[in-house]
Coordinates of C-alpha atoms in Angstrom, one line a residue:
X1 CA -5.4 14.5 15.9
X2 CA -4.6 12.7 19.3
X3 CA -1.4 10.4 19.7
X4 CA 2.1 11.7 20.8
X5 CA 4.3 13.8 18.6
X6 CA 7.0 12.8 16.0
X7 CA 10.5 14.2 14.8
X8 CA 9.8 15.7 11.5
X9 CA 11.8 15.0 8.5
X10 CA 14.0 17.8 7.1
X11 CA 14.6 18.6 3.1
X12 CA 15.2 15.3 1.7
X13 CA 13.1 13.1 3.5
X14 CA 10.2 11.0 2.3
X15 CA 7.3 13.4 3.1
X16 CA 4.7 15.0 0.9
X17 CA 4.5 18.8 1.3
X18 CA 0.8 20.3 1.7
X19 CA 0.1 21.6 -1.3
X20 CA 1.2 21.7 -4.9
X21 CA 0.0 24.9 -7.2
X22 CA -1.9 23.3 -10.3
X23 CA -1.8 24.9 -13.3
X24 CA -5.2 25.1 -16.1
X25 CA -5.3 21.6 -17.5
X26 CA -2.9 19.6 -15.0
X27 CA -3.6 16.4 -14.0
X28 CA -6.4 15.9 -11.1
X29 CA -5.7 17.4 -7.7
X30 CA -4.5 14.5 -5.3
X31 CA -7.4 13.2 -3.4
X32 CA -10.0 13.9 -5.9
X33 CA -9.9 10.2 -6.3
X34 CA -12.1 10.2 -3.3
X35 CA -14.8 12.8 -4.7
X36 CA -17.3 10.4 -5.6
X37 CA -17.2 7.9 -3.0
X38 CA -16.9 10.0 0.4
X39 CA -20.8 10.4 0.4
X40 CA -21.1 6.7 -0.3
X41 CA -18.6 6.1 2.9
X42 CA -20.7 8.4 5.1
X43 CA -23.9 6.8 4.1
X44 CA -22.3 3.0 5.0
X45 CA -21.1 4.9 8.2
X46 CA -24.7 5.6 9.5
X47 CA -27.0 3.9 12.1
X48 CA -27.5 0.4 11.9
X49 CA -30.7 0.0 9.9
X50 CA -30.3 2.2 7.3
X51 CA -31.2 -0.1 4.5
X52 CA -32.9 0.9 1.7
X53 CA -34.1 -2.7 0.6
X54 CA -38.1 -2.5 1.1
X55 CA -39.1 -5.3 3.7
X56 CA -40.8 -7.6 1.0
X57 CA -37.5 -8.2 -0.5
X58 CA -35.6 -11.4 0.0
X59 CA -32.1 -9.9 1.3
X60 CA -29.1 -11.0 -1.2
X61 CA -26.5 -13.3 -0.4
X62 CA -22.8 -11.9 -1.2
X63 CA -19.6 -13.6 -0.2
X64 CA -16.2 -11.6 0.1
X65 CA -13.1 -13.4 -0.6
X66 CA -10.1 -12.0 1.5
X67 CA -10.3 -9.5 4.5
X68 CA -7.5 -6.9 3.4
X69 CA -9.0 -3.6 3.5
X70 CA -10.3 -4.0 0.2
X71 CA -12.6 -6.9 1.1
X72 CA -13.0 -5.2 5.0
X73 CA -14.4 -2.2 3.3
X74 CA -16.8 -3.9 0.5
X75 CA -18.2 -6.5 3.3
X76 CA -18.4 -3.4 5.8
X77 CA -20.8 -1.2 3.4
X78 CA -22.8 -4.2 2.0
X79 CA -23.5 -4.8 5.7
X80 CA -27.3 -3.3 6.0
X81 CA -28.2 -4.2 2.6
X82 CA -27.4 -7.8 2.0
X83 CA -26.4 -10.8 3.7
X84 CA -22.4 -11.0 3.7
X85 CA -19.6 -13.9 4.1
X86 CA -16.5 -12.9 4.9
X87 CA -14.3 -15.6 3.4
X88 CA -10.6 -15.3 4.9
X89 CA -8.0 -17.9 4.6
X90 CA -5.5 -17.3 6.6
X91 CA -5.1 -17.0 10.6
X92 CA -6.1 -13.5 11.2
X93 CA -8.2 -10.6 9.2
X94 CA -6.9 -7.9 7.7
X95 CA -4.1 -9.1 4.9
X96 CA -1.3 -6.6 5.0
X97 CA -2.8 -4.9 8.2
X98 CA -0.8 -7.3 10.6
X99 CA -0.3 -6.0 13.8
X100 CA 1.6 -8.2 16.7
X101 CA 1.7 -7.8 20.2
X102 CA 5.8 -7.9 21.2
X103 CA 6.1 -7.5 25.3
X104 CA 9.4 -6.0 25.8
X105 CA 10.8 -4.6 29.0
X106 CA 8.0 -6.1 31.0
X107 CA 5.5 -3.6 28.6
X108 CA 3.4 -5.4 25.6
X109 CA 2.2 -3.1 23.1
X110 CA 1.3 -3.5 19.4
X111 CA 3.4 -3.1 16.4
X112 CA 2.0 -2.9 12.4
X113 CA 4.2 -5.3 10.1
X114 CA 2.5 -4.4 7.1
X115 CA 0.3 -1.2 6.9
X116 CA 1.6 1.7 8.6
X117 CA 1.5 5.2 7.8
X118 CA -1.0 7.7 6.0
X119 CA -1.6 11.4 5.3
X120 CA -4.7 13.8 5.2
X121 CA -3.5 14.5 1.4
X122 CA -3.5 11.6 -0.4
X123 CA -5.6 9.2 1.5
X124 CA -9.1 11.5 2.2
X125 CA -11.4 7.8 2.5
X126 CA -9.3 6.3 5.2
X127 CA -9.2 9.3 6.9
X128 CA -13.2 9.8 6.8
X129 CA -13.2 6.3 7.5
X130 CA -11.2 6.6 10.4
X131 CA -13.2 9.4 11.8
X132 CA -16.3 7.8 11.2
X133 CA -15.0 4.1 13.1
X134 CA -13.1 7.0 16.0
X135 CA -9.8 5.0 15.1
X136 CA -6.8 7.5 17.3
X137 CA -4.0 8.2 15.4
X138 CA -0.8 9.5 15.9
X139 CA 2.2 11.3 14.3
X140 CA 4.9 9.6 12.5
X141 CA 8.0 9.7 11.2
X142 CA 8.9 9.5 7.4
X143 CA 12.3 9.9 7.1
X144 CA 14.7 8.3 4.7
X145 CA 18.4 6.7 4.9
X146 CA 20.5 4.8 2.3
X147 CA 23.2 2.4 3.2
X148 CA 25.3 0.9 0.7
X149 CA 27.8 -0.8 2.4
X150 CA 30.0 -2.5 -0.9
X151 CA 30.5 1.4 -1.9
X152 CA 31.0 2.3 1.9
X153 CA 28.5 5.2 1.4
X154 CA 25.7 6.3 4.5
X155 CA 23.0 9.4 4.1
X156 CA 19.9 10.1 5.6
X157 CA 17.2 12.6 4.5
X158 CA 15.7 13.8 8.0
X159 CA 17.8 16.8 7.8
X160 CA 21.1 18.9 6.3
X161 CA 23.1 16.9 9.3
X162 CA 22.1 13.6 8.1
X163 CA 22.4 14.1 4.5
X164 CA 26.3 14.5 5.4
X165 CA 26.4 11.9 8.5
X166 CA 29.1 10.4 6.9
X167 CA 31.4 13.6 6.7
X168 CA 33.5 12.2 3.8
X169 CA 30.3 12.6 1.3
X170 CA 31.3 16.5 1.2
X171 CA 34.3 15.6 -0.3
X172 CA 32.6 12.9 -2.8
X173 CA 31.6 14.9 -6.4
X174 CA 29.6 11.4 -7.1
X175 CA 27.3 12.7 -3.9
X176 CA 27.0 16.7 -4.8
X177 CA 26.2 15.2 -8.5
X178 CA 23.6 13.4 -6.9
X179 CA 22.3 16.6 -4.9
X180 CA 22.0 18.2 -8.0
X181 CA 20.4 15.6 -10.4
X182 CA 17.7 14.9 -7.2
X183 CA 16.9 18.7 -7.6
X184 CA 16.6 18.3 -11.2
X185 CA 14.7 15.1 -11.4
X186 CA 12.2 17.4 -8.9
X187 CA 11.9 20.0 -11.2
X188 CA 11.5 18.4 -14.2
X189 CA 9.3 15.7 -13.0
X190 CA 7.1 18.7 -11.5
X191 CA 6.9 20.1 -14.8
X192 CA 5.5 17.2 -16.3
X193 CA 2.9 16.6 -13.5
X194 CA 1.6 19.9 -13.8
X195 CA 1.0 20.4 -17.2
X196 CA -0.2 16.8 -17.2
X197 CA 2.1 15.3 -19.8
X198 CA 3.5 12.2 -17.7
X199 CA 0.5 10.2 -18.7
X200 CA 2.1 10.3 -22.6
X201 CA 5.6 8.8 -20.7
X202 CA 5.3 5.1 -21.3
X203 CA 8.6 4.4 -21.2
X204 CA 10.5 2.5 -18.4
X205 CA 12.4 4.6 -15.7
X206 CA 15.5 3.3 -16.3
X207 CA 15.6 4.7 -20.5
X208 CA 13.8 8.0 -19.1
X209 CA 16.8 8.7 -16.7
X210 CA 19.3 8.0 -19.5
X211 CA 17.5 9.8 -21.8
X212 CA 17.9 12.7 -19.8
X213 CA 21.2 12.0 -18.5
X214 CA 20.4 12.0 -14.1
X215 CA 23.7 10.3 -12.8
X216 CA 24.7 6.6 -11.8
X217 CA 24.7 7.8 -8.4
X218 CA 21.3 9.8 -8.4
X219 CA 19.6 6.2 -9.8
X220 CA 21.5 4.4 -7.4
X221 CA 21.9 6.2 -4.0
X222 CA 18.7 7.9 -4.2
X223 CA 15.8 7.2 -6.6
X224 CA 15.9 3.5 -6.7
X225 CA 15.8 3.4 -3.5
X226 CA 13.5 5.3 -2.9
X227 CA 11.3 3.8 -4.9
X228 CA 11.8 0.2 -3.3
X229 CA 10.9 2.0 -0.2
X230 CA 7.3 2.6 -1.7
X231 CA 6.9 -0.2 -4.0
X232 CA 8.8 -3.3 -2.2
X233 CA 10.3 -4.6 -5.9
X234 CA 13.9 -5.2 -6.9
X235 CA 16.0 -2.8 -8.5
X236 CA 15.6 -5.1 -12.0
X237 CA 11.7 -4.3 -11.8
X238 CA 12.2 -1.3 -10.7
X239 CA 13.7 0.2 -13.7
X240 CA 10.9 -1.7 -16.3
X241 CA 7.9 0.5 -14.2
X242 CA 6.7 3.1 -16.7
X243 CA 7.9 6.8 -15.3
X244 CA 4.6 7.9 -15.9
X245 CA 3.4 5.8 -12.5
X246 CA 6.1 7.3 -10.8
X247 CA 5.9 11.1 -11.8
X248 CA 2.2 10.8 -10.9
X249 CA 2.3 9.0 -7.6
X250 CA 5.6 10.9 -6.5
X251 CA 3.7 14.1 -7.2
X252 CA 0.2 13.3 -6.0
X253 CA 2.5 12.6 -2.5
X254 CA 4.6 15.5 -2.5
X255 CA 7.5 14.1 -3.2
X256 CA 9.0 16.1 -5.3
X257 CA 9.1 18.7 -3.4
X258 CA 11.9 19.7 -0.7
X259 CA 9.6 22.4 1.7
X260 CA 7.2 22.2 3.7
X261 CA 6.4 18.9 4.8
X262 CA 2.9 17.9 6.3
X263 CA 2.2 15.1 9.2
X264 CA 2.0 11.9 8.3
X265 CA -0.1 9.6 11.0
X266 CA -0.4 6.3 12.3
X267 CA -3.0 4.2 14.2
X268 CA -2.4 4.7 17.7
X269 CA -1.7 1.2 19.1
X270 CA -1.7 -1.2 16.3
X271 CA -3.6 -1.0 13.0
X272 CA -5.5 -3.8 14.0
X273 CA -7.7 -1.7 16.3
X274 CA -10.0 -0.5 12.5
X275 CA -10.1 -3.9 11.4
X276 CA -11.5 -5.0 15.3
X277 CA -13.9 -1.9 14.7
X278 CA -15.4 -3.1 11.2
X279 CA -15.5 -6.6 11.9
X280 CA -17.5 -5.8 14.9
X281 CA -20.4 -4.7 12.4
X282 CA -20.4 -8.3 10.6
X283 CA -22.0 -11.0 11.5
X284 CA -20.3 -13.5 9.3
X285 CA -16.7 -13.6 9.0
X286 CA -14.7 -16.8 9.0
X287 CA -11.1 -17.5 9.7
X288 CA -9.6 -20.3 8.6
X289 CA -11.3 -20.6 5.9
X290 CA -9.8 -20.3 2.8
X291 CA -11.9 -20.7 -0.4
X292 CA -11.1 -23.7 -3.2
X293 CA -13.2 -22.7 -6.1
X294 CA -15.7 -19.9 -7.8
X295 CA -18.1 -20.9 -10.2
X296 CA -20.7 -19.1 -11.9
X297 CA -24.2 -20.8 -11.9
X298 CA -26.3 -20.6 -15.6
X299 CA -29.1 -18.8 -13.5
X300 CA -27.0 -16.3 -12.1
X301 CA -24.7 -16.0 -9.0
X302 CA -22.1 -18.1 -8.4
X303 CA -20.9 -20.7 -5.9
X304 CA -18.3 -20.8 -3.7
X305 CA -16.7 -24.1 -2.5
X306 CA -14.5 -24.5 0.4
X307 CA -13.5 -27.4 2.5
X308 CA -16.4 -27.5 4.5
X309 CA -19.0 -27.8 1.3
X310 CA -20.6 -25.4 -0.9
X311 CA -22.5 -22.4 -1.0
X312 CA -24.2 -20.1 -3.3
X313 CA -24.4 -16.6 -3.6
X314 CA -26.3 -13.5 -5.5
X315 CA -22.8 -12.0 -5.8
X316 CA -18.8 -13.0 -5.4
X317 CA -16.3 -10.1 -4.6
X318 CA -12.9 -11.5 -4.9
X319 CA -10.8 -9.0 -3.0
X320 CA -7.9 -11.3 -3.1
X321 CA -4.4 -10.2 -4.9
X322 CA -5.2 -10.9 -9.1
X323 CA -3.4 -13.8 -9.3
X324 CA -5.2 -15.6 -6.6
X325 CA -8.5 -14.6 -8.0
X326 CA -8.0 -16.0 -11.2
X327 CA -6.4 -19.2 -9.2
X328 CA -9.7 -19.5 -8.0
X329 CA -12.4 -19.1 -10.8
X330 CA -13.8 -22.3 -12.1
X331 CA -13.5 -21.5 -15.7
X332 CA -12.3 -17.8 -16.6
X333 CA -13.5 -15.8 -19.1
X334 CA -10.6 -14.9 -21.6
X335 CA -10.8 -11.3 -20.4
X336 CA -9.8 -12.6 -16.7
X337 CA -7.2 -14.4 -17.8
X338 CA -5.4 -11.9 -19.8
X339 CA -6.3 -8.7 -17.3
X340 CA -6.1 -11.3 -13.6
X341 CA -3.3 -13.0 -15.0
X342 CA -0.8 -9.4 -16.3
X343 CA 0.0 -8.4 -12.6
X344 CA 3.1 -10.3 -11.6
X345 CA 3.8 -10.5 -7.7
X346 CA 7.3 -9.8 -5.6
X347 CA 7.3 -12.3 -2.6
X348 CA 8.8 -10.1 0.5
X349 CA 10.1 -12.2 4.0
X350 CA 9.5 -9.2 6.8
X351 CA 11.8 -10.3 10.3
X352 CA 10.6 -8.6 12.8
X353 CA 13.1 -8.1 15.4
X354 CA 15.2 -5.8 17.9
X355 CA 18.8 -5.9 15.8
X356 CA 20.1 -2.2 15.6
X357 CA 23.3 -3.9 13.9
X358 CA 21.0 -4.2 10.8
X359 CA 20.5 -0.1 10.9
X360 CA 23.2 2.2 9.3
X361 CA 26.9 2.2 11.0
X362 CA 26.3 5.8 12.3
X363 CA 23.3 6.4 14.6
X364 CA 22.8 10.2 12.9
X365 CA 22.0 8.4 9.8
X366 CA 19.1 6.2 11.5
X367 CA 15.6 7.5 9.8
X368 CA 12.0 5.4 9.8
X369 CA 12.9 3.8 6.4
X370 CA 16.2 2.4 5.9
X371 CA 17.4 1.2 2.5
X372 CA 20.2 -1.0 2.0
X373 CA 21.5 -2.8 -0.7
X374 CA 24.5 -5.3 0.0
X375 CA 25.3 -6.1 -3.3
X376 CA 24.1 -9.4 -5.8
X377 CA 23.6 -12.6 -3.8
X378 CA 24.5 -15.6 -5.8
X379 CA 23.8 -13.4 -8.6
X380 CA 20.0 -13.1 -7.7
X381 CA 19.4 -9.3 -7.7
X382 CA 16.1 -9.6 -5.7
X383 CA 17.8 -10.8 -2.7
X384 CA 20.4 -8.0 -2.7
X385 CA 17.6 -5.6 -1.8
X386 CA 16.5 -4.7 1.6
X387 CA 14.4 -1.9 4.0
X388 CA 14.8 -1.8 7.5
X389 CA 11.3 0.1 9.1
X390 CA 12.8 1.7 12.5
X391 CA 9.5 1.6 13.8
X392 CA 10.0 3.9 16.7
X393 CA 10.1 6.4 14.2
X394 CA 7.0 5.6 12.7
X395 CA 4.6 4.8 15.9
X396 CA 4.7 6.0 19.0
X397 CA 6.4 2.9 21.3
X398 CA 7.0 2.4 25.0
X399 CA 10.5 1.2 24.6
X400 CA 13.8 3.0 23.7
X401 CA 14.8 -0.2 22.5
X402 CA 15.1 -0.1 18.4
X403 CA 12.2 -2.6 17.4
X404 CA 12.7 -3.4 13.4
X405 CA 11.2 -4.8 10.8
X406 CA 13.2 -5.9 8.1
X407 CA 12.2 -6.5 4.3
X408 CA 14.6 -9.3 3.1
X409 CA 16.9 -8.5 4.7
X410 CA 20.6 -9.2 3.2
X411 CA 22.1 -9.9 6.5
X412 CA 20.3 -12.0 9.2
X413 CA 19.5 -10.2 12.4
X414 CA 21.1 -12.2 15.4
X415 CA 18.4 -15.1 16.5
X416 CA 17.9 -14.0 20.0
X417 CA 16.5 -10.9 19.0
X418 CA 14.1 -12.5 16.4
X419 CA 10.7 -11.7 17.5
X420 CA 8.7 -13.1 15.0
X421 CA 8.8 -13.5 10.7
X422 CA 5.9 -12.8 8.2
X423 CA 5.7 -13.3 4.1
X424 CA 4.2 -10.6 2.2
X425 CA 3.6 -9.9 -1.5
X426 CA 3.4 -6.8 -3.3
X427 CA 2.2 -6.0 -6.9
X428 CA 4.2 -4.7 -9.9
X429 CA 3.4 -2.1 -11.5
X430 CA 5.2 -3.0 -14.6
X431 CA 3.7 -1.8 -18.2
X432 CA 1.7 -5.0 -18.8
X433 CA 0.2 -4.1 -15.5
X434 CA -0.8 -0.6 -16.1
X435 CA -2.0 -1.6 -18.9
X436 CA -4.3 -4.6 -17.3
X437 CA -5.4 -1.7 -14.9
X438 CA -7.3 0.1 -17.9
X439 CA -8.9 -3.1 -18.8
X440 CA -10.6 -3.9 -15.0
X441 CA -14.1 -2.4 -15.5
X442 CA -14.5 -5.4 -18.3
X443 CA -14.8 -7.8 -15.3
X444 CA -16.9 -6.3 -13.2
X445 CA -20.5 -8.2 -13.1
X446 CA -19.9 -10.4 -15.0
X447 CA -21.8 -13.2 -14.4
X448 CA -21.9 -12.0 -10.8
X449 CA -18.4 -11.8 -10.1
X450 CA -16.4 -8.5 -8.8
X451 CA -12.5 -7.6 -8.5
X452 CA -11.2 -5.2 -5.7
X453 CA -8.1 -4.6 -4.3
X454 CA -5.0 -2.2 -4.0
X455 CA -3.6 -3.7 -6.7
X456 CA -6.3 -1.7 -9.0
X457 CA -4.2 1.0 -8.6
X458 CA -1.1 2.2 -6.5
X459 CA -1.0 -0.7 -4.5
X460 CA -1.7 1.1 -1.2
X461 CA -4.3 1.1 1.7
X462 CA -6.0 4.7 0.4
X463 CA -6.4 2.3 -3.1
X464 CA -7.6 -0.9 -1.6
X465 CA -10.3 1.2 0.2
X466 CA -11.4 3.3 -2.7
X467 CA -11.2 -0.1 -4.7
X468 CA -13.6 -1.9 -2.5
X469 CA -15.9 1.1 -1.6
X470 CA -15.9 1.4 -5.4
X471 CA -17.5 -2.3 -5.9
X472 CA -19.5 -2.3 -3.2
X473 CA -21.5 1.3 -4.4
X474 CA -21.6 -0.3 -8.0
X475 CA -23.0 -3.7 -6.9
X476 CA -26.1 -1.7 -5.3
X477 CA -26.6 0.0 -8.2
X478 CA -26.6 -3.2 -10.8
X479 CA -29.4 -4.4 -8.4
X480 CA -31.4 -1.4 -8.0
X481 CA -31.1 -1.1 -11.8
X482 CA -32.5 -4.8 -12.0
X483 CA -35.4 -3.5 -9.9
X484 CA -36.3 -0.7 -11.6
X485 CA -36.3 -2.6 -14.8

């Protein structure tokens, strides 16, 4: 794949190795998620014209609410066989796909706020996708650092150096203990995954780590933040999130595994550069235009009413987070409101910004994902939690200068080298919210409404596609089913 090289993490750091031996009756391979729908994906991808409606047939109306790649991707395969409205409210498409164009230096380039790295493993749709739109990538970085200033303790996971960048940690037990538990966790947590028993683990990380006694400072220098790194949540919600969601994801990606890491890649340039390729391909998508109601209509449809009037539609896709979707229907079904309205949100402020003060104290230590944790502020544990994304490490810039993006961050980069600030919100995968997960196929079609979105699943771009891909391929089959009726 074209773009320019990256340093590779070493044993510890947040990479997924190539391939994990499965054992007769593990849990599914990762990326056989995608088996279904990667035919689907290359039929959407072909030559313009490639409907299968017959030319006496009126072509349908569908709106799609919200142009994440969820919405992007339903609206982008509807495109040949119905009419499509892209509905987004805010001032650019493409939800957590955010890139911003920062000059530095006299050199402007493009940076990704939001969406930023993938891998050929776990995310097989947005790589066919990207082949089929010829989106460049490039390597990345995914290495790993913890700073925890209050307990003056520093580590990174890019390599045996790192891990002991702070030379005092080979004269901390606390730290060896946490060596040892992390190697532990792995192999237990491997065990489970393989023999495909972490789907019977309902119970909340933080009673499955005292249950089977991993350390204070293995849950607190290294698997909590690890998992805010992924998930974006507080160390409170953290620890309610069912370990079976995290033995399952953290195996599906590799991560419990210390060998043998594969690339991870990045869009060469900006993110933005697939959402300006699939947009290209619609012919009606609005900015600015953020949708006020959904109502079903007694003959079927629904209509959708924004601020400049009404409109009605064969179909609604709201590809919105849950909450906003139920915010929006005109009267929900009791099903939506108890499976929409389970998923709770975490609000994050990203600061973009050139700050290396923010990084850890010792430049060795300095990976592409940076947790910190400064301690409770004003006894709000939310706010005491904070990733800095070094992301030189994770695309390929034209600056040596350290450009950042920092997930509420505990202290405030210096205001001179603020370069711009975003809000973002991110599922949580809490038990209530697994269990709403079961309950989504319920909702679809009814009454001609549709759900998509990452939050179906992981939370992540490869699940926002397959989410959307998913509805769309369904929605052409409830009408050729109509037909053939």
């Amino acid at each position: 794949m074209p773009g320019a090289s990256a340093k590779r993490g070493g044993p510890l750091s947040l990479q997924p190795s190539p391939a994990i031996q499965r054992q007769a009756g593990s849990a599914p391979a990762p990326g056989s998620h995608a088996t279904d729908l990667l035919p689907f994906l290359r039929q959407c991808a072909g030559a313009p014209g490639s409907s299968n409606r017959k030319p006496s047939q009126p072509q349908r109306r569908v709106a799609v609410i919200g142009s994440g790649i969820s919405g992007l991707s339903a609206a982008w395969a509807l495109r040949e066989q119905a009419q499509v409205t892209l509905f987004e409210a805010g001032d650019y498409f493409g939800g957590h796909t955010h890139t911003v164009d920062v000059e530095l230096a006299g050199q402007s380039h493009g940076v990704d706020t939001g969406f930023l790295v993938f891998n050929e493993r776990t995310y097989p749709l947005l790589i066919e996708l990207f082949e089929r739109l010829d989106v460049a990538v490039a390597a990345s970085d995914m290495s790993f650092s913890v700073q925890l200033p209050q307990q003056g303790l520093e580590w990174s996971g890019s390599n045996l150096n790192s891990v002991f960048a702070q030379r005092s940690n080979l004269l901390r037990p606390a730290f060896w203990g946490m060596l040892a538990d992390l190697l532990r966790f792995n192999k237990l947590c491997t065990r489970l995954a393989e023999q495909g028993m972490e789907s019977a683990l309902a119970q909340p990380i933080g009673e499955f780590l005292k249950e089977n006694r991993f350390g204070e400072a293995f849950r607190d220098w290294y698997l909590l933040p690890m998992v805010a790194c992924i998930w974006s949540c507080p160390t409170s919600q953290m620890l309610s999130f069912p370990i079976s969601t995290l033995i399952r994801f953290c195996h599906n990606h590799g991560l419990l595994q210390v060998a043998d890491r594969p690339q991870w890649f990045t869009v060469q340039g900006g993110a933005k550069h697939y959402v300006q390729k699939m947009l290209a391909q619609l012919k009606d998508a609005r900015l600015h235009s953020p949708v006020l109601s959904v109502s079903r209509l007694a003959g079927g449809g629904a209509r959708v009413q924004t601020a400049q009037g009404s409109e009605e539609f064969d179909a609604v896709i709201l590809a919105c987070h849950s909450d906003q979707s139920l915010r929006l229907l005109d009267q929900p079904s009791p099903a939506e409101r108890q499976v929409l309205g389970a998923i709770a949100y975490h609000r994050n402020r990203a600061v973009l910004h050139t700050d290396s003060q923010l990084l850890p104290q010792r430049p060795l230590a300095w990976a592409a994902w940076n947790y910190e944790h400064g301690g409770a502020v004003k006894g709000q544990e939310k706010q005491a939690v904070c990733l800095h994304y070094l992301l030189n490490r994770l695309q390929p810039l034209p600056w040596q200068q350290p450009v950042i993006v920092s997930l509420n961050p505990v202290r405030e980069p210096r205001s001179q080298t603020v370069l711009g600030e975003y809000d973002y919100a991110h599922p949580v995968f809490d038990r209530a919210a697994v269990a709403a997960q079961s309950r989504i196929a319920e909702l679809q079609g009814q009454g001609g409404l549709w759900y998509c979105g990452a939050w179906t699943r992981y939370g992540f771009h490869e699940d926002g596609l397959l989410s959307g891909l998913g509805v769309a391929k369904r929605l052409l089959e409830s009408w050729a089913a109509q037909e053939r009726a």
